Coordinates of C-alpha atoms and ligand atoms in Angstrom, one line a residue:
M1 CA 93.9 132.5 81.0
T2 CA 93.5 128.7 81.1
E3 CA 93.6 127.1 77.6
R4 CA 90.8 124.9 76.5
T5 CA 91.8 121.3 77.3
V6 CA 90.0 118.0 76.7
L7 CA 90.6 115.3 79.2
H8 CA 89.2 111.8 79.4
G9 CA 88.3 109.6 82.4
I10 CA 85.7 107.0 83.1
G11 CA 82.1 108.2 83.3
V12 CA 80.5 106.7 86.4
S13 CA 77.3 108.7 86.9
A14 CA 75.4 109.9 83.8
G15 CA 74.3 113.5 83.2
T16 CA 76.1 116.7 82.1
A17 CA 77.3 119.7 84.1
C18 CA 79.1 122.9 83.4
G19 CA 80.3 125.3 86.1
P20 CA 83.1 126.7 88.3
V21 CA 85.5 124.4 90.0
A22 CA 85.7 123.7 93.8
V23 CA 88.9 121.9 94.8
V24 CA 88.7 119.3 97.5
T25 CA 91.9 119.7 99.6
P26 CA 93.7 116.6 100.9
A27 CA 94.6 116.5 104.6
V28 CA 98.2 117.4 105.6
G29 CA 100.1 115.7 108.4
I30 CA 102.6 117.0 111.0
D31 CA 105.1 119.5 109.8
N32 CA 108.3 117.4 110.0
H33 CA 110.5 120.4 109.9
E34 CA 108.9 122.3 112.7
P35 CA 111.3 123.2 115.6
A36 CA 110.6 122.1 119.2
S37 CA 108.5 124.5 121.2
V38 CA 110.7 127.0 123.0
N39 CA 107.8 129.1 124.3
P40 CA 105.0 126.6 125.2
E41 CA 102.8 129.5 126.5
A42 CA 102.9 131.4 123.2
D43 CA 102.5 128.3 121.1
G44 CA 99.6 127.2 123.4
Q45 CA 97.9 130.6 122.8
R46 CA 98.3 130.2 119.1
I47 CA 96.8 126.7 119.1
R48 CA 93.9 128.0 121.2
E49 CA 93.2 130.7 118.6
V50 CA 93.4 128.2 115.7
L51 CA 91.1 125.7 117.5
G52 CA 88.7 128.7 118.1
E53 CA 88.8 129.5 114.4
V54 CA 88.1 125.8 113.5
A55 CA 85.2 125.9 115.9
S56 CA 83.8 129.1 114.4
S57 CA 84.1 127.8 110.8
L58 CA 82.3 124.6 111.8
R59 CA 79.5 126.6 113.5
E60 CA 79.2 128.7 110.3
R61 CA 78.9 125.6 108.3
A62 CA 76.3 124.2 110.7
A63 CA 74.2 127.3 110.2
H64 CA 74.0 126.5 106.5
A65 CA 73.8 122.7 106.7
N66 CA 71.2 121.1 104.5
S67 CA 69.8 118.7 107.1
K68 CA 69.2 118.7 110.8
A69 CA 71.4 115.7 111.2
S70 CA 74.5 117.3 109.6
Q71 CA 73.8 120.5 111.5
E72 CA 73.9 118.6 114.8
V73 CA 77.1 116.8 113.8
L74 CA 78.9 120.0 112.9
E75 CA 77.8 121.8 116.1
A76 CA 79.0 118.9 118.2
T77 CA 82.3 118.9 116.4
A78 CA 82.7 122.6 116.9
A79 CA 82.1 122.2 120.7
L80 CA 84.8 119.4 120.8
A81 CA 87.3 121.7 119.1
T82 CA 87.4 124.0 122.1
D83 CA 87.1 121.2 124.7
R84 CA 89.2 122.0 127.8
G85 CA 90.5 118.4 128.1
L86 CA 91.9 118.6 124.5
I87 CA 93.6 122.0 125.2
R88 CA 95.1 120.8 128.4
G89 CA 96.5 117.8 126.5
V90 CA 98.1 120.2 123.9
D91 CA 99.7 122.2 126.7
K92 CA 101.2 119.1 128.1
E93 CA 102.7 118.0 124.8
L94 CA 104.1 121.5 124.2
K95 CA 105.8 121.5 127.6
K96 CA 107.4 118.2 126.6
G97 CA 109.0 120.1 123.8
S98 CA 106.8 119.1 120.8
G99 CA 106.3 121.7 118.0
P100 CA 102.7 122.9 117.5
T101 CA 101.5 120.4 114.8
K102 CA 103.0 117.5 116.6
A103 CA 101.5 118.6 119.9
V104 CA 98.1 118.8 118.3
H105 CA 98.5 115.3 116.8
D106 CA 99.7 113.7 120.0
A107 CA 97.1 115.4 122.2
V108 CA 94.4 114.3 119.8
E109 CA 95.6 110.7 119.8
T110 CA 95.7 110.6 123.6
Y111 CA 92.2 112.1 123.8
A112 CA 90.9 109.7 121.0
N113 CA 92.2 106.7 123.0
K114 CA 90.3 107.9 126.0
L115 CA 87.1 108.3 124.0
R116 CA 87.6 104.8 122.5
K117 CA 87.8 103.3 126.0
L118 CA 84.6 104.9 127.0
G119 CA 82.9 103.2 124.0
G120 CA 79.4 104.0 122.6
Y121 CA 78.6 107.5 121.6
M122 CA 81.9 108.9 123.0
A123 CA 83.9 106.4 120.9
E124 CA 82.0 107.5 117.8
R125 CA 83.3 111.1 118.3
V126 CA 86.9 109.9 117.4
T127 CA 86.2 110.7 113.7
D128 CA 85.2 114.2 114.6
L129 CA 88.3 114.6 116.7
Y130 CA 90.5 113.6 113.7
D131 CA 88.6 116.1 111.6
I132 CA 89.5 118.8 114.1
R133 CA 93.1 117.7 114.1
D134 CA 93.4 117.9 110.3
R135 CA 91.7 121.3 110.1
A136 CA 93.9 122.7 112.9
T137 CA 97.1 121.3 111.4
A138 CA 96.3 122.9 108.1
R139 CA 95.7 126.3 109.7
L140 CA 98.9 126.0 111.8
R141 CA 100.8 125.3 108.6
G142 CA 99.2 128.2 106.7
L143 CA 97.5 125.7 104.3
P144 CA 93.9 125.5 103.3
E145 CA 91.6 123.4 105.5
P146 CA 91.1 119.9 104.1
G147 CA 87.9 118.4 102.7
V148 CA 85.1 119.7 100.6
P149 CA 85.1 123.5 100.7
D150 CA 82.0 125.5 101.7
L151 CA 80.3 126.1 98.4
T152 CA 78.8 129.5 97.9
A153 CA 77.7 128.7 94.3
P154 CA 76.8 125.4 92.5
S155 CA 80.2 124.0 91.5
I156 CA 81.9 120.9 90.1
L157 CA 84.1 119.3 92.8
V158 CA 87.6 118.3 91.7
A159 CA 89.5 115.9 94.0
H160 CA 92.4 113.5 93.9
D161 CA 89.9 111.1 95.4
L162 CA 86.9 111.3 97.7
A163 CA 86.3 109.2 100.7
P164 CA 82.8 107.5 100.7
A165 CA 82.0 109.5 103.9
E166 CA 82.8 112.8 102.2
T167 CA 80.7 111.8 99.2
A168 CA 77.7 110.8 101.3
T169 CA 77.4 114.3 102.9
L170 CA 77.4 116.2 99.6
D171 CA 74.4 118.4 98.8
P172 CA 73.3 117.6 95.3
A173 CA 71.8 121.1 95.0
M174 CA 75.2 122.6 95.3
V175 CA 77.4 119.9 93.7
L176 CA 76.9 120.0 89.9
G177 CA 79.4 117.2 89.3
I178 CA 82.4 115.3 90.6
V179 CA 85.7 114.8 88.9
T180 CA 88.4 112.7 90.5
E181 CA 91.9 112.0 89.4
A182 CA 92.0 108.5 91.0
G183 CA 89.2 106.1 92.0
G184 CA 87.7 103.2 90.2
A185 CA 84.4 102.9 88.4
T186 CA 83.0 100.5 91.0
S187 CA 84.6 102.2 94.0
H188 CA 82.1 103.0 96.7
T189 CA 82.6 106.7 96.0
A190 CA 81.4 106.3 92.4
I191 CA 78.5 104.2 93.6
L192 CA 77.5 107.0 96.1
A193 CA 77.7 109.7 93.4
A194 CA 75.3 107.8 91.2
Q195 CA 73.1 107.2 94.2
L196 CA 72.9 111.0 94.7
G197 CA 72.3 111.6 91.0
I198 CA 75.4 113.7 90.7
P199 CA 77.2 113.4 87.3
A200 CA 80.7 112.1 87.9
A201 CA 83.9 110.9 86.2
V202 CA 86.8 109.2 87.8
Q203 CA 90.4 108.5 86.6
V204 CA 90.6 111.9 85.0
K205 CA 94.4 112.1 84.7
G206 CA 95.9 115.6 84.7
I207 CA 92.8 117.4 86.0
S208 CA 94.6 118.9 89.0
D209 CA 97.3 120.5 86.8
A210 CA 94.7 121.7 84.3
I211 CA 92.6 123.9 86.7
V212 CA 95.2 126.3 88.1
D213 CA 93.4 129.5 87.2
D214 CA 90.0 128.4 88.5
P215 CA 88.4 127.9 85.1
R216 CA 84.9 126.6 84.4
I217 CA 84.8 123.0 83.4
A218 CA 82.3 121.0 81.4
L219 CA 81.6 117.4 82.4
D220 CA 79.9 114.5 80.7
G221 CA 79.3 111.8 83.3
S222 CA 78.3 109.3 80.6
T223 CA 81.4 109.4 78.4
G224 CA 83.8 110.6 81.1
Q225 CA 84.9 113.6 79.0
I226 CA 86.0 116.7 80.7
I227 CA 86.6 120.0 79.0
V228 CA 88.5 122.6 80.9
A229 CA 87.7 126.2 79.9
P230 CA 85.1 125.0 77.4
S231 CA 84.2 127.1 74.4
D232 CA 80.7 128.4 73.7
E233 CA 80.3 125.6 71.1
D234 CA 81.3 123.0 73.7
V235 CA 78.7 124.3 76.1
A236 CA 76.1 124.3 73.3
E237 CA 77.0 120.8 72.4
L238 CA 76.6 119.6 76.0
D239 CA 73.2 121.4 76.2
E240 CA 72.2 119.6 73.0
R241 CA 73.2 116.3 74.4
S242 CA 71.3 116.8 77.6
R243 CA 68.2 117.9 75.5
R244 CA 68.4 114.7 73.4
R245 CA 68.7 112.7 76.6
A246 CA 65.6 114.3 78.0
A247 CA 63.7 113.5 74.8
A248 CA 64.8 109.9 74.9
L249 CA 63.7 109.6 78.6
E250 CA 60.3 111.2 78.0
G251 CA 57.5 108.8 78.9
S252 CA 59.8 106.5 80.9
A253 CA 57.4 105.4 83.7
G254 CA 55.8 102.4 85.4
A255 CA 56.9 98.8 85.8
G256 CA 60.0 97.7 83.8
A257 CA 59.4 95.6 80.8
T258 CA 60.7 94.9 77.3
R259 CA 58.7 96.2 74.3
D260 CA 56.8 93.0 74.0
G261 CA 55.9 93.0 77.7
H262 CA 58.4 90.7 79.5
A263 CA 58.6 92.0 83.0
V264 CA 62.0 93.1 84.4
K265 CA 61.8 94.5 87.9
L266 CA 63.7 97.8 88.2
L267 CA 65.0 98.3 91.7
A268 CA 67.2 100.7 93.7
N269 CA 70.5 100.1 95.4
I270 CA 70.5 101.8 98.8
G271 CA 72.8 102.2 101.7
T272 CA 70.9 103.9 104.5
A273 CA 67.3 104.4 105.8
E274 CA 67.4 108.0 104.3
D275 CA 68.4 106.5 100.9
A276 CA 65.4 104.2 101.2
V277 CA 63.0 107.1 101.8
K278 CA 64.5 109.0 98.9
A279 CA 64.6 106.0 96.6
A280 CA 61.0 105.1 97.5
G281 CA 60.0 108.5 96.1
Y282 CA 61.2 107.4 92.6
D283 CA 59.2 105.5 90.1
L284 CA 60.7 102.1 90.7
E285 CA 59.6 98.7 92.1
G286 CA 61.6 98.4 95.3
S287 CA 65.2 97.9 96.4
G288 CA 67.3 95.1 95.0
L289 CA 70.3 95.8 97.3
F290 CA 70.4 97.4 100.7
R291 CA 74.1 97.5 101.5
S292 CA 73.5 97.1 105.2
E293 CA 77.2 97.5 106.1
F294 CA 76.8 101.2 106.0
L295 CA 75.1 100.9 109.3
F296 CA 78.2 99.3 110.7
L297 CA 81.1 101.3 109.2
D298 CA 82.8 104.1 111.0
R299 CA 81.8 102.8 114.4
D300 CA 83.6 101.3 117.3
S301 CA 80.9 98.8 118.2
A302 CA 78.2 97.0 116.3
P303 CA 74.7 98.6 116.3
S304 CA 72.4 96.9 118.8
V305 CA 69.5 94.6 117.7
D306 CA 67.1 97.5 118.6
E307 CA 68.9 100.0 116.6
Q308 CA 69.1 97.7 113.6
T309 CA 65.4 96.8 114.0
E310 CA 64.5 100.5 113.9
T311 CA 66.6 101.0 110.7
Y312 CA 65.2 98.0 108.8
T313 CA 61.7 98.9 109.9
K314 CA 62.1 102.4 108.4
V315 CA 63.5 100.9 105.2
L316 CA 60.6 98.4 104.8
E317 CA 58.0 101.1 105.7
A318 CA 59.5 103.4 103.0
F319 CA 58.9 100.8 100.3
G320 CA 55.4 99.7 101.5
E321 CA 54.5 96.5 99.7
R322 CA 57.4 96.8 97.2
R323 CA 60.3 94.3 97.4
V324 CA 63.3 95.0 99.6
V325 CA 66.4 92.8 99.3
V326 CA 68.7 93.3 102.3
R327 CA 72.2 92.1 102.0
T328 CA 73.7 91.0 105.4
L329 CA 76.9 92.6 106.6
D330 CA 79.5 92.7 103.8
A331 CA 82.5 94.0 105.6
G332 CA 86.2 93.4 105.1
A333 CA 88.5 94.4 102.2
D334 CA 87.7 98.0 101.3
K335 CA 85.1 98.2 104.1
P336 CA 87.0 97.3 107.3
L337 CA 85.2 97.2 110.7
S338 CA 87.2 98.3 113.8
F339 CA 85.1 96.1 116.1
A340 CA 85.4 92.9 114.0
D341 CA 89.0 93.1 113.1
L342 CA 90.3 89.6 112.3
G343 CA 93.9 90.7 112.1
E344 CA 96.2 91.7 109.2
E345 CA 95.7 89.9 106.0
E346 CA 98.0 89.8 103.0
N347 CA 95.1 90.0 100.5
P348 CA 92.0 91.4 102.2
A349 CA 89.8 91.1 99.1
L350 CA 90.6 87.4 99.1
G351 CA 90.4 87.1 102.9
R352 CA 87.8 86.8 105.5
R353 CA 85.3 89.3 104.1
G354 CA 81.6 89.1 103.5
L355 CA 80.0 85.9 104.6
R356 CA 83.4 84.6 105.8
L357 CA 83.5 87.3 108.4
S358 CA 79.9 86.4 109.5
Q359 CA 81.1 82.9 110.0
A360 CA 83.9 84.1 112.2
R361 CA 81.6 86.4 114.0
E362 CA 78.3 84.5 114.2
D363 CA 77.1 86.9 116.9
L364 CA 77.0 89.8 114.4
L365 CA 74.9 87.8 111.9
A366 CA 72.6 86.4 114.6
D367 CA 71.8 90.0 115.7
Q368 CA 71.3 91.1 112.2
L369 CA 68.9 88.3 111.3
E370 CA 67.0 88.8 114.5
A371 CA 66.6 92.5 113.7
L372 CA 65.5 91.7 110.2
A373 CA 62.8 89.3 111.4
N374 CA 61.6 91.9 113.9
A375 CA 61.3 94.4 111.1
Q376 CA 59.3 92.0 109.0
R377 CA 56.9 91.6 112.1
N378 CA 56.7 95.3 112.4
V379 CA 55.8 95.7 108.7
P380 CA 53.9 92.5 107.9
D381 CA 53.0 93.6 104.4
A382 CA 56.6 94.2 103.4
E383 CA 58.2 91.9 100.9
L384 CA 61.5 91.3 102.6
W385 CA 64.2 89.2 100.9
V386 CA 67.6 88.6 102.6
M387 CA 70.8 87.6 101.0
A388 CA 74.4 86.8 101.9
P389 CA 77.5 88.4 100.3
M390 CA 80.6 86.6 98.9
V391 CA 79.2 83.1 98.8
A392 CA 81.6 80.6 97.1
T393 CA 80.3 77.1 98.1
V394 CA 77.1 75.1 98.6
E395 CA 78.0 74.6 102.3
E396 CA 78.2 78.4 102.8
A397 CA 74.9 78.9 101.1
E398 CA 73.4 76.2 103.3
W399 CA 75.0 77.6 106.4
F400 CA 73.4 81.0 105.7
A401 CA 70.0 79.7 104.6
E402 CA 69.6 77.6 107.7
R403 CA 70.3 80.5 110.0
A404 CA 68.1 83.0 108.0
R405 CA 65.2 80.5 107.9
A406 CA 65.6 79.7 111.6
A407 CA 65.3 83.4 112.3
G408 CA 61.9 83.3 110.5
L409 CA 62.9 84.9 107.3
K410 CA 61.0 83.7 104.2
Q411 CA 62.9 84.6 101.1
V412 CA 66.6 83.7 101.5
G413 CA 69.2 84.1 98.8
I414 CA 72.8 84.6 97.9
M415 CA 74.9 87.1 96.0
V416 CA 76.7 85.5 93.0
E417 CA 79.9 87.5 93.0
T418 CA 82.6 84.8 93.0
P419 CA 83.4 82.7 89.9
A420 CA 82.9 79.6 92.1
A421 CA 79.3 80.5 92.8
A422 CA 78.7 81.4 89.1
I423 CA 80.0 78.3 87.5
R424 CA 78.3 76.0 90.1
A425 CA 75.1 78.1 90.2
G426 CA 72.9 75.1 89.6
Q427 CA 74.1 73.5 92.8
V428 CA 74.5 76.6 95.0
L429 CA 71.1 78.1 94.1
D430 CA 69.4 74.8 94.8
V431 CA 69.6 75.4 98.6
V432 CA 68.3 79.0 98.5
D433 CA 65.4 80.9 97.0
F434 CA 67.1 83.4 94.7
G435 CA 70.4 84.7 93.4
S436 CA 71.6 88.2 92.8
I437 CA 74.7 88.8 90.6
G438 CA 77.2 91.3 92.0
T439 CA 78.9 92.2 88.8
N440 CA 81.4 94.5 90.6
D441 CA 83.0 91.7 92.5
L442 CA 82.3 89.1 89.9
S443 CA 84.4 91.1 87.4
Q444 CA 87.1 91.7 90.0
Y445 CA 87.4 88.0 90.8
T446 CA 86.9 86.6 87.3
M447 CA 89.5 88.9 85.8
A448 CA 91.9 88.9 88.9
A449 CA 91.8 92.7 88.8
D450 CA 91.4 94.8 91.9
R451 CA 88.2 96.9 91.6
M452 CA 89.9 99.7 93.6
Q453 CA 92.6 100.0 91.0
G454 CA 91.3 102.5 88.4
E455 CA 94.1 101.7 85.9
L456 CA 92.6 98.2 85.5
A457 CA 89.2 99.6 84.3
E458 CA 89.4 97.8 81.0
L459 CA 89.9 94.4 82.7
L460 CA 87.1 95.2 85.1
S461 CA 84.5 95.9 82.4
P462 CA 81.4 93.7 82.6
W463 CA 81.6 93.5 78.8
Q464 CA 84.6 91.2 79.2
P465 CA 83.5 88.0 77.5
A466 CA 84.7 85.9 80.5
V467 CA 82.5 87.9 82.8
L468 CA 79.5 87.5 80.4
S469 CA 80.1 83.8 80.4
M470 CA 80.0 83.8 84.2
I471 CA 76.7 85.6 84.1
R472 CA 75.3 83.2 81.5
E473 CA 76.3 80.2 83.7
T474 CA 74.5 81.8 86.7
C475 CA 71.4 82.3 84.6
R476 CA 71.5 78.7 83.4
G477 CA 71.7 77.6 87.0
G478 CA 68.8 79.9 87.8
E479 CA 66.7 78.3 85.0
A480 CA 67.7 74.7 86.0
T481 CA 66.6 75.3 89.6
G482 CA 63.7 77.6 88.9
K483 CA 65.3 80.4 91.1
P484 CA 65.1 84.0 89.9
I485 CA 68.3 85.8 89.1
G486 CA 68.8 89.5 89.5
V487 CA 71.8 91.8 89.0
C488 CA 72.7 94.4 91.6
G489 CA 76.2 95.4 90.5
E490 CA 76.9 98.6 88.6
A491 CA 76.5 96.8 85.2
G492 CA 72.7 96.7 85.8
G493 CA 72.5 100.5 85.6
D494 CA 74.1 100.6 82.1
P495 CA 71.1 100.8 79.6
L496 CA 73.0 98.8 76.9
M497 CA 74.4 96.2 79.3
A498 CA 70.9 95.9 80.9
L499 CA 69.5 94.6 77.5
V500 CA 72.2 91.9 77.4
L501 CA 71.5 90.9 81.0
V502 CA 67.8 90.6 80.2
G503 CA 68.7 88.6 77.1
L504 CA 70.7 86.2 79.3
G505 CA 67.7 85.6 81.5
V506 CA 68.1 88.1 84.3
K507 CA 64.7 88.9 85.9
S508 CA 65.5 92.1 87.9
L509 CA 68.0 94.9 87.8
S510 CA 69.0 97.0 90.8
M511 CA 70.9 100.2 90.4
A512 CA 71.3 103.8 91.7
P513 CA 67.8 105.2 91.6
G514 CA 68.9 108.0 89.2
K515 CA 69.7 105.3 86.5
V516 CA 66.3 103.6 86.5
N517 CA 64.7 106.0 83.9
A518 CA 67.3 105.4 81.3
V519 CA 67.3 101.6 81.8
R520 CA 63.5 101.5 81.6
A521 CA 63.5 103.6 78.4
A522 CA 66.1 101.2 76.8
L523 CA 64.1 98.1 77.7
R524 CA 60.9 99.7 76.2
L525 CA 62.8 100.1 72.9
H526 CA 63.6 96.4 72.5
D527 CA 61.7 93.1 72.5
M528 CA 62.9 90.0 74.2
D529 CA 64.1 88.4 71.0
T530 CA 66.4 91.3 70.3
C531 CA 67.7 91.2 73.8
R532 CA 68.5 87.5 73.3
K533 CA 70.3 88.2 70.0
M534 CA 72.3 90.9 71.8
A535 CA 73.3 88.4 74.5
D536 CA 74.4 85.9 71.8
A537 CA 76.4 88.5 69.9
A538 CA 78.1 89.7 73.1
L539 CA 79.0 86.1 74.1
A540 CA 80.3 85.4 70.6
A541 CA 82.6 88.4 70.6
R542 CA 86.4 88.1 71.1
T543 CA 87.0 91.2 73.2
A544 CA 85.1 93.5 75.6
E545 CA 85.1 96.2 73.0
D546 CA 83.8 93.9 70.2
A547 CA 81.1 92.7 72.5
R548 CA 79.8 96.3 73.2
E549 CA 80.1 97.3 69.5
A550 CA 78.2 94.2 68.4
V551 CA 75.4 95.0 70.8
L552 CA 75.3 98.7 69.8
G553 CA 75.0 97.5 66.1
I554 CA 71.8 95.6 67.0
A555 CA 70.3 98.2 69.3
D556 CA 67.9 101.0 68.3
S557 CA 69.9 104.1 67.6
V558 CA 68.0 106.1 70.2
I559 CA 69.9 104.2 72.8
L560 CA 72.9 106.4 72.1
D561 CA 71.1 109.3 73.8
L562 CA 70.5 107.2 76.9
L563 CA 74.1 106.2 77.5
Ligands
PEP1 C1 78.9 93.8 93.7 O1 80.0 93.3 94.1 O2 78.6 93.9 92.5 C2 78.0 94.4 94.6 C3 76.8 94.7 94.3 O3 78.4 94.5 95.9 P1 79.4 95.7 96.4 O4 79.6 96.6 95.2 O5 78.8 96.3 97.6 O6 80.6 94.9 96.7
MG2 MG1 80.2 92.8 96.2

């Protein structure tokens, strides 16, 4: 029997969960020890059977899919698994002498290249083809199929890491929680988990070794604590924590404001039109960050103006008259685009990403701005704001503002996520209408610590006094120019940090929709003067830990139930 073990990671999506474990299996590659095919006919037959099994298992999953869209994707992938062209390719490779797993890999690659050349819808099927390859390879090697297993009961997913694409398709009704051994607190996987409202912890070292006998595990997505094989007392304590949290959240509703009535707009971070529809159903005041790049990722060509217009129109319609801040394409670094590849870069996070990519591919930005202007015309009552990512200089801000205004967009802003923009906020904000602080990147660039690197979590904390100083400078720039400053990085969704941000002068906070209730409740507990005192105390602290402790010392003790 598994022994009770307590592990610690980083909590990235609040909430508690307790349940059985479902392990996410990583993909395996070619079997490097497999002999060459001596009987291509028999090997071909075996591969046909395996591909048939892959197709049936995909069809089975399609039958239980939670949306029509995922059902269609799964059915189309199943049909591709038994495609005659693919099987003919496999036979050809076997005849050349390849072993079965190599034959599958090479045949898939040839087929994928053909689809890429065809472009459009066909090119988009390449991802499905690779999925088939990985499933068939695992079966041929007698190993479990990779990816998220079919869940027959609500479970806690345990993975080394999860790709954003895998996280995006999870069914929150079946996934009680997510625990990963790797991954960073501001990685896009962590962001998506919070978006789906699934409690999650990353950087939980030793979790894979601790779950050998399929034990139950208990997860606290706030503290990042995991208990493998929890005792009855552990479960009772977790229940008590979730009860206290529910009590602290009671009555959290309506527009965001401090106890003495200073308005703080509470907004949602979204990535797709479906997110917009879901988020709009929450009690919140709009969207402070639509990460529009999710429309562009995983594709072989850019979405057309018409397709983009349709998506942005849906997003604006979902929010009615509420504000929607769309960020233009922020690709590059951890979000590469195959159709806008500017070549190998030594340091992609410091390379031609964000607005720099838009400057290299003006056509992409022009299409996007045109589509946004179309959407505004389609939904005239919508309050559409548009902002550029990764701005570092006044010239860049001007370059963007000119184009956005020429396209007919009214509210044009920039993200403040480089130290350069933060310490020169007074000048940079002067040429636009608003600023939105991206604390994820601002922390990464201020502290020179890669946000993808979980081990550097301490350096990446927004509580770092250097990061707080950057935020203060941005707010000072906002005050001097009369331009409103919001926060749309993960820091805005931390109820304690939210108080500090408001004390520094931030006017709106955008976060995963599931975090809004806790932040609203924290604001209602404190007046503006207290928030300012918290900001001063955090800025005066020597270390990140001291800063957080100092703020906790000032805060109402109920806040502990909200964290
Ligand atoms: C940020 O950097 O804080 C931000 C909101 O943008 P992203 O996380 O998408 O880089
Ligand atoms: Mg960013």
